[in-house]
């Protein structure tokens, strides 16, 4: 559970550092969210999840990289109560991602439109 | 040769994508396939791939990522503009730090868009680039 006024604590996971940096920079303009950590690979992501206990995780998914689906499964197992948001260009893979344990799927092509609403939905569900 | 009256003659705007993300390539192909006035004429995954495209292609616009496997995209802007002098270069990247934006524009890019806001900013940037092309006498 989280306080109504406290920012949602988010872990940003992506293999590419420039994407993590870009998302972190984008989210810095919103008081409703606090990026508490970033991670790149599978083990790094799980370690940061254990260490930081984020309330939400934003992670990348690509059907071309099967480890990204496995990462969602393992993050779900590690953080059963957290809100996991998967972002991807593979919009036809929504069901696969949700079945792996993600709570929400957002288009990576439309992050500026959908990321904050997704996080606000997470916050609502966690309160 | 870029036609300044393109919109009036309803010719397609021709684009080249230089980006190594296969997922993004697929997404962009799907996106442009739904836009009748735009044609994605070539997709390459590296800087060298872009420079090796035929000179005769002379696309209206190059969409250029910065993080490429063989070189940083900023170093491609000048060679691409030398190769295709009438072509507008739009940087489209997650490497959207302000210093990269400034460097890209200084190197000759027409515009600089973060992939975070691609859905909102890409199409307006393409049309702005075409207007810029017309305004600078692109059919020389």
Short mmCIF file of C-alpha atoms in Angstrom, two decimals:
data_model
loop_
_atom_site.label_atom_id
_atom_site.label_comp_id
_atom_site.label_asym_id
_atom_site.label_seq_id
_atom_site.Cartn_x
_atom_site.Cartn_y
_atom_site.Cartn_z
CA UNK A 1 0.00 0.00 0.00
CA UNK A 2 1.08 3.58 -0.51
CA UNK A 3 0.09 6.96 0.84
CA UNK A 4 -2.16 9.05 -1.38
CA UNK A 5 0.44 11.79 -1.72
CA UNK A 6 3.62 9.77 -1.93
CA UNK A 7 5.13 9.36 -5.38
CA UNK A 8 5.05 5.89 -6.84
CA UNK A 9 8.47 4.28 -6.52
CA UNK A 10 9.52 3.01 -9.92
CA UNK A 11 12.28 0.72 -11.14
CA UNK A 12 13.14 1.24 -14.83
CA UNK A 13 14.53 -1.81 -16.60
CA UNK A 14 15.99 -1.81 -20.10
CA UNK A 15 19.07 -3.23 -21.80
CA UNK A 16 19.93 0.07 -23.39
CA UNK A 17 21.26 2.77 -21.06
CA UNK A 18 20.11 5.60 -23.32
CA UNK A 19 16.51 4.38 -23.05
CA UNK A 20 16.72 4.22 -19.26
CA UNK A 21 18.18 7.72 -19.20
CA UNK A 22 15.55 9.07 -21.57
CA UNK A 23 12.66 7.63 -19.57
CA UNK A 24 14.16 8.84 -16.30
CA UNK A 25 14.58 12.32 -17.76
CA UNK A 26 11.01 12.30 -19.09
CA UNK A 27 9.57 11.19 -15.75
CA UNK A 28 11.56 13.77 -13.77
CA UNK A 29 8.94 16.39 -14.72
CA UNK A 30 6.20 14.50 -12.85
CA UNK A 31 5.95 14.66 -9.06
CA UNK A 32 3.70 11.62 -8.95
CA UNK A 33 6.56 9.27 -9.73
CA UNK A 34 10.04 8.75 -8.36
CA UNK A 35 12.55 6.63 -10.26
CA UNK A 36 14.27 4.83 -7.39
CA UNK A 37 16.48 2.65 -9.51
CA UNK A 38 17.48 1.48 -12.95
CA UNK A 39 18.69 -1.86 -14.24
CA UNK A 40 19.85 -3.34 -17.52
CA UNK A 41 20.25 -7.13 -17.58
CA UNK A 42 18.20 -9.98 -16.10
CA UNK A 43 20.21 -10.58 -12.93
CA UNK A 44 20.74 -6.87 -12.41
CA UNK A 45 16.98 -6.34 -12.63
CA UNK A 46 16.20 -9.03 -10.10
CA UNK A 47 18.89 -7.80 -7.72
CA UNK A 48 17.58 -4.24 -7.90
CA UNK A 49 14.03 -5.47 -7.35
CA UNK A 50 15.11 -7.33 -4.19
CA UNK A 51 17.12 -4.38 -2.97
CA UNK A 52 14.70 -1.55 -3.68
CA UNK A 53 11.23 -3.11 -3.34
CA UNK A 54 9.75 -0.76 -5.95
CA UNK A 55 5.98 -0.40 -6.15
CA UNK A 56 6.15 -0.37 -9.93
CA UNK A 57 8.51 -1.71 -12.58
CA UNK A 58 8.71 -0.50 -16.17
CA UNK A 59 10.35 -3.09 -18.36
CA UNK A 60 10.95 -3.57 -22.04
CA UNK A 61 9.62 -6.49 -24.04
CA UNK A 62 10.50 -7.67 -27.53
CA UNK A 63 9.40 -10.94 -29.09
CA UNK A 64 12.84 -10.99 -30.72
CA UNK A 65 14.43 -11.28 -27.27
CA UNK A 66 12.82 -14.11 -25.35
CA UNK A 67 14.76 -13.23 -22.23
CA UNK A 68 12.62 -10.10 -21.95
CA UNK A 69 9.53 -12.30 -21.44
CA UNK A 70 11.36 -14.46 -18.92
CA UNK A 71 12.40 -11.31 -17.10
CA UNK A 72 8.77 -10.30 -16.69
CA UNK A 73 7.98 -13.75 -15.24
CA UNK A 74 10.85 -13.57 -12.79
CA UNK A 75 10.12 -10.00 -11.77
CA UNK A 76 6.51 -11.00 -11.10
CA UNK A 77 7.73 -13.87 -8.92
CA UNK A 78 10.13 -11.57 -7.11
CA UNK A 79 7.62 -8.73 -6.64
CA UNK A 80 4.16 -10.31 -6.40
CA UNK A 81 2.48 -7.11 -5.19
CA UNK A 82 4.21 -4.64 -7.48
CA UNK A 83 2.69 -3.16 -10.59
CA UNK A 84 4.60 -4.31 -13.67
CA UNK A 85 4.25 -2.26 -16.84
CA UNK A 86 5.63 -3.75 -20.04
CA UNK A 87 6.48 -1.45 -22.92
CA UNK A 88 6.97 -2.75 -26.41
CA UNK A 89 6.69 -2.08 -30.11
CA UNK A 90 5.06 -5.52 -30.45
CA UNK A 91 1.48 -4.49 -29.89
CA UNK A 92 0.18 -7.81 -31.15
CA UNK A 93 1.96 -9.50 -28.24
CA UNK A 94 -0.14 -7.87 -25.51
CA UNK A 95 -1.75 -11.11 -24.35
CA UNK A 96 1.59 -12.91 -24.15
CA UNK A 97 3.03 -10.18 -21.97
CA UNK A 98 0.02 -10.00 -19.68
CA UNK A 99 0.01 -13.78 -19.28
CA UNK A 100 3.68 -13.63 -18.27
CA UNK A 101 2.73 -11.44 -15.34
CA UNK A 102 2.64 -7.84 -16.49
CA UNK A 103 -0.25 -5.75 -15.21
CA UNK A 104 -0.25 -3.37 -18.12
CA UNK A 105 1.05 -3.17 -21.66
CA UNK A 106 1.89 0.15 -23.30
CA UNK A 107 3.09 0.96 -26.78
CA UNK A 108 6.72 2.00 -26.85
CA UNK A 109 5.83 4.21 -29.81
CA UNK A 110 3.43 6.20 -27.63
CA UNK A 111 5.27 6.48 -24.34
CA UNK A 112 4.64 10.19 -23.88
CA UNK A 113 0.92 9.53 -24.15
CA UNK A 114 0.57 6.35 -22.14
CA UNK A 115 3.33 6.07 -19.57
CA UNK A 116 2.01 8.49 -16.96
CA UNK A 117 -1.59 7.26 -17.24
CA UNK A 118 -0.29 3.73 -16.77
CA UNK A 119 1.66 4.76 -13.68
CA UNK A 120 -1.33 6.62 -12.28
CA UNK A 121 -3.42 3.51 -12.79
CA UNK A 122 -0.75 1.57 -10.90
CA UNK A 123 -0.89 4.08 -8.05
CA UNK A 124 -4.66 3.79 -7.88
CA UNK A 125 -4.51 0.01 -7.75
CA UNK A 126 -1.86 0.08 -5.03
CA UNK A 127 -3.73 2.44 -2.71
CA UNK B 1 15.39 16.28 -56.47
CA UNK B 2 12.86 17.52 -53.95
CA UNK B 3 9.73 19.01 -55.36
CA UNK B 4 8.63 22.14 -53.46
CA UNK B 5 5.08 21.65 -54.69
CA UNK B 6 4.94 18.09 -53.47
CA UNK B 7 1.82 18.53 -51.37
CA UNK B 8 -0.03 20.09 -54.26
CA UNK B 9 0.98 17.34 -56.63
CA UNK B 10 0.24 14.66 -54.04
CA UNK B 11 3.56 12.94 -54.54
CA UNK B 12 4.64 10.68 -51.74
CA UNK B 13 7.19 11.88 -49.23
CA UNK B 14 10.08 9.42 -49.38
CA UNK B 15 11.86 8.38 -46.19
CA UNK B 16 14.94 6.36 -45.28
CA UNK B 17 15.24 4.91 -41.79
CA UNK B 18 18.68 4.37 -40.25
CA UNK B 19 18.08 2.47 -37.00
CA UNK B 20 19.34 -0.87 -35.72
CA UNK B 21 16.28 -1.76 -33.62
CA UNK B 22 14.41 -4.46 -35.53
CA UNK B 23 11.34 -3.93 -33.39
CA UNK B 24 11.34 -0.23 -34.15
CA UNK B 25 11.86 -0.91 -37.85
CA UNK B 26 8.78 -3.13 -37.89
CA UNK B 27 6.75 -0.64 -35.89
CA UNK B 28 7.67 2.22 -38.20
CA UNK B 29 6.92 0.19 -41.33
CA UNK B 30 3.50 -0.58 -39.90
CA UNK B 31 2.95 3.07 -38.94
CA UNK B 32 3.89 4.46 -42.36
CA UNK B 33 1.97 1.76 -44.22
CA UNK B 34 -1.18 3.44 -42.95
CA UNK B 35 -0.15 6.88 -44.26
CA UNK B 36 -0.83 7.20 -47.97
CA UNK B 37 1.36 10.27 -48.51
CA UNK B 38 4.52 8.75 -47.06
CA UNK B 39 6.71 5.97 -48.43
CA UNK B 40 9.51 4.30 -46.48
CA UNK B 41 11.86 3.53 -49.35
CA UNK B 42 14.80 2.02 -47.45
CA UNK B 43 15.60 0.72 -43.98
CA UNK B 44 19.18 0.13 -42.87
CA UNK B 45 20.62 -0.89 -39.51
CA UNK B 46 23.98 0.86 -39.56
CA UNK B 47 25.71 4.05 -40.50
CA UNK B 48 27.64 2.39 -43.28
CA UNK B 49 24.40 0.92 -44.55
CA UNK B 50 23.01 4.41 -44.86
CA UNK B 51 26.05 5.78 -46.63
CA UNK B 52 26.06 2.84 -49.05
CA UNK B 53 22.54 3.49 -50.27
CA UNK B 54 22.51 4.63 -53.90
CA UNK B 55 23.00 8.33 -54.49
CA UNK B 56 20.09 8.15 -56.92
CA UNK B 57 17.70 7.35 -54.08
CA UNK B 58 17.77 10.99 -52.85
CA UNK B 59 15.02 10.56 -50.23
CA UNK B 60 13.18 13.59 -48.97
CA UNK B 61 13.96 12.73 -45.36
CA UNK B 62 16.33 10.49 -43.42
CA UNK B 63 15.19 9.40 -39.97
CA UNK B 64 18.39 8.79 -38.06
CA UNK B 65 18.97 7.11 -34.71
CA UNK B 66 22.09 8.08 -32.78
CA UNK B 67 23.06 4.77 -31.19
CA UNK B 68 24.10 2.66 -34.15
CA UNK B 69 26.30 -0.43 -34.03
CA UNK B 70 29.14 0.98 -36.12
CA UNK B 71 29.22 4.68 -35.30
CA UNK B 72 27.48 7.43 -33.41
CA UNK B 73 24.71 8.88 -35.52
CA UNK B 74 25.85 12.47 -35.06
CA UNK B 75 28.83 11.72 -37.27
CA UNK B 76 26.51 10.68 -40.09
CA UNK B 77 24.58 13.90 -40.46
CA UNK B 78 27.20 15.76 -42.48
CA UNK B 79 28.05 12.82 -44.78
CA UNK B 80 24.37 12.14 -45.43
CA UNK B 81 23.75 15.78 -46.27
CA UNK B 82 26.77 15.75 -48.56
CA UNK B 83 25.48 12.61 -50.24
CA UNK B 84 21.96 13.96 -50.66
CA UNK B 85 22.14 17.78 -50.41
CA UNK B 86 18.37 18.29 -50.65
CA UNK B 87 17.52 15.66 -48.05
CA UNK B 88 16.35 16.68 -44.61
CA UNK B 89 17.76 14.73 -41.67
CA UNK B 90 15.54 14.19 -38.66
CA UNK B 91 17.18 12.61 -35.63
CA UNK B 92 14.79 10.18 -33.93
CA UNK B 93 16.34 8.67 -30.85
CA UNK B 94 16.15 7.73 -27.20
CA UNK B 95 19.55 9.40 -26.81
CA UNK B 96 17.66 12.65 -26.32
CA UNK B 97 20.04 14.49 -24.03
CA UNK B 98 19.99 18.25 -24.72
CA UNK B 99 23.67 18.21 -25.69
CA UNK B 100 22.93 15.68 -28.43
CA UNK B 101 20.05 17.81 -29.65
CA UNK B 102 22.26 20.88 -29.89
CA UNK B 103 25.04 18.96 -31.62
CA UNK B 104 22.64 17.40 -34.12
CA UNK B 105 21.10 20.70 -35.09
CA UNK B 106 24.56 22.29 -35.35
CA UNK B 107 25.64 19.44 -37.63
CA UNK B 108 22.79 20.11 -40.00
CA UNK B 109 19.84 18.07 -38.76
CA UNK B 110 16.48 19.64 -39.50
CA UNK B 111 14.88 18.39 -36.32
CA UNK B 112 15.53 16.26 -33.27
CA UNK B 113 12.80 14.05 -31.80
CA UNK B 114 12.81 11.84 -28.76
CA UNK B 115 11.44 8.37 -29.39
CA UNK B 116 9.47 8.86 -26.19
CA UNK B 117 7.21 11.28 -28.02
CA UNK B 118 7.47 9.75 -31.50
CA UNK B 119 3.73 9.25 -31.84
CA UNK B 120 3.11 12.93 -31.16
CA UNK B 121 6.10 14.54 -32.82
CA UNK B 122 7.16 12.47 -35.81
CA UNK B 123 4.50 13.39 -38.33
CA UNK B 124 4.58 17.12 -37.56
CA UNK B 125 8.38 17.00 -37.88
CA UNK B 126 8.13 15.32 -41.28
CA UNK B 127 5.73 17.92 -42.57
CA UNK B 128 7.81 20.73 -41.10
CA UNK B 129 10.90 19.31 -42.79
CA UNK B 130 9.07 19.22 -46.11
CA UNK B 131 8.05 22.83 -45.69
CA UNK B 132 11.63 23.67 -44.80
CA UNK B 133 12.77 21.88 -47.93
CA UNK B 134 10.33 23.88 -50.04
CA UNK B 135 11.24 27.13 -48.35
CA UNK B 136 14.92 26.70 -49.03
CA UNK B 137 14.45 26.07 -52.70
CA UNK B 138 14.85 22.34 -52.46
CA UNK B 139 14.54 21.73 -56.19
CA UNK B 140 17.85 23.36 -57.09
#
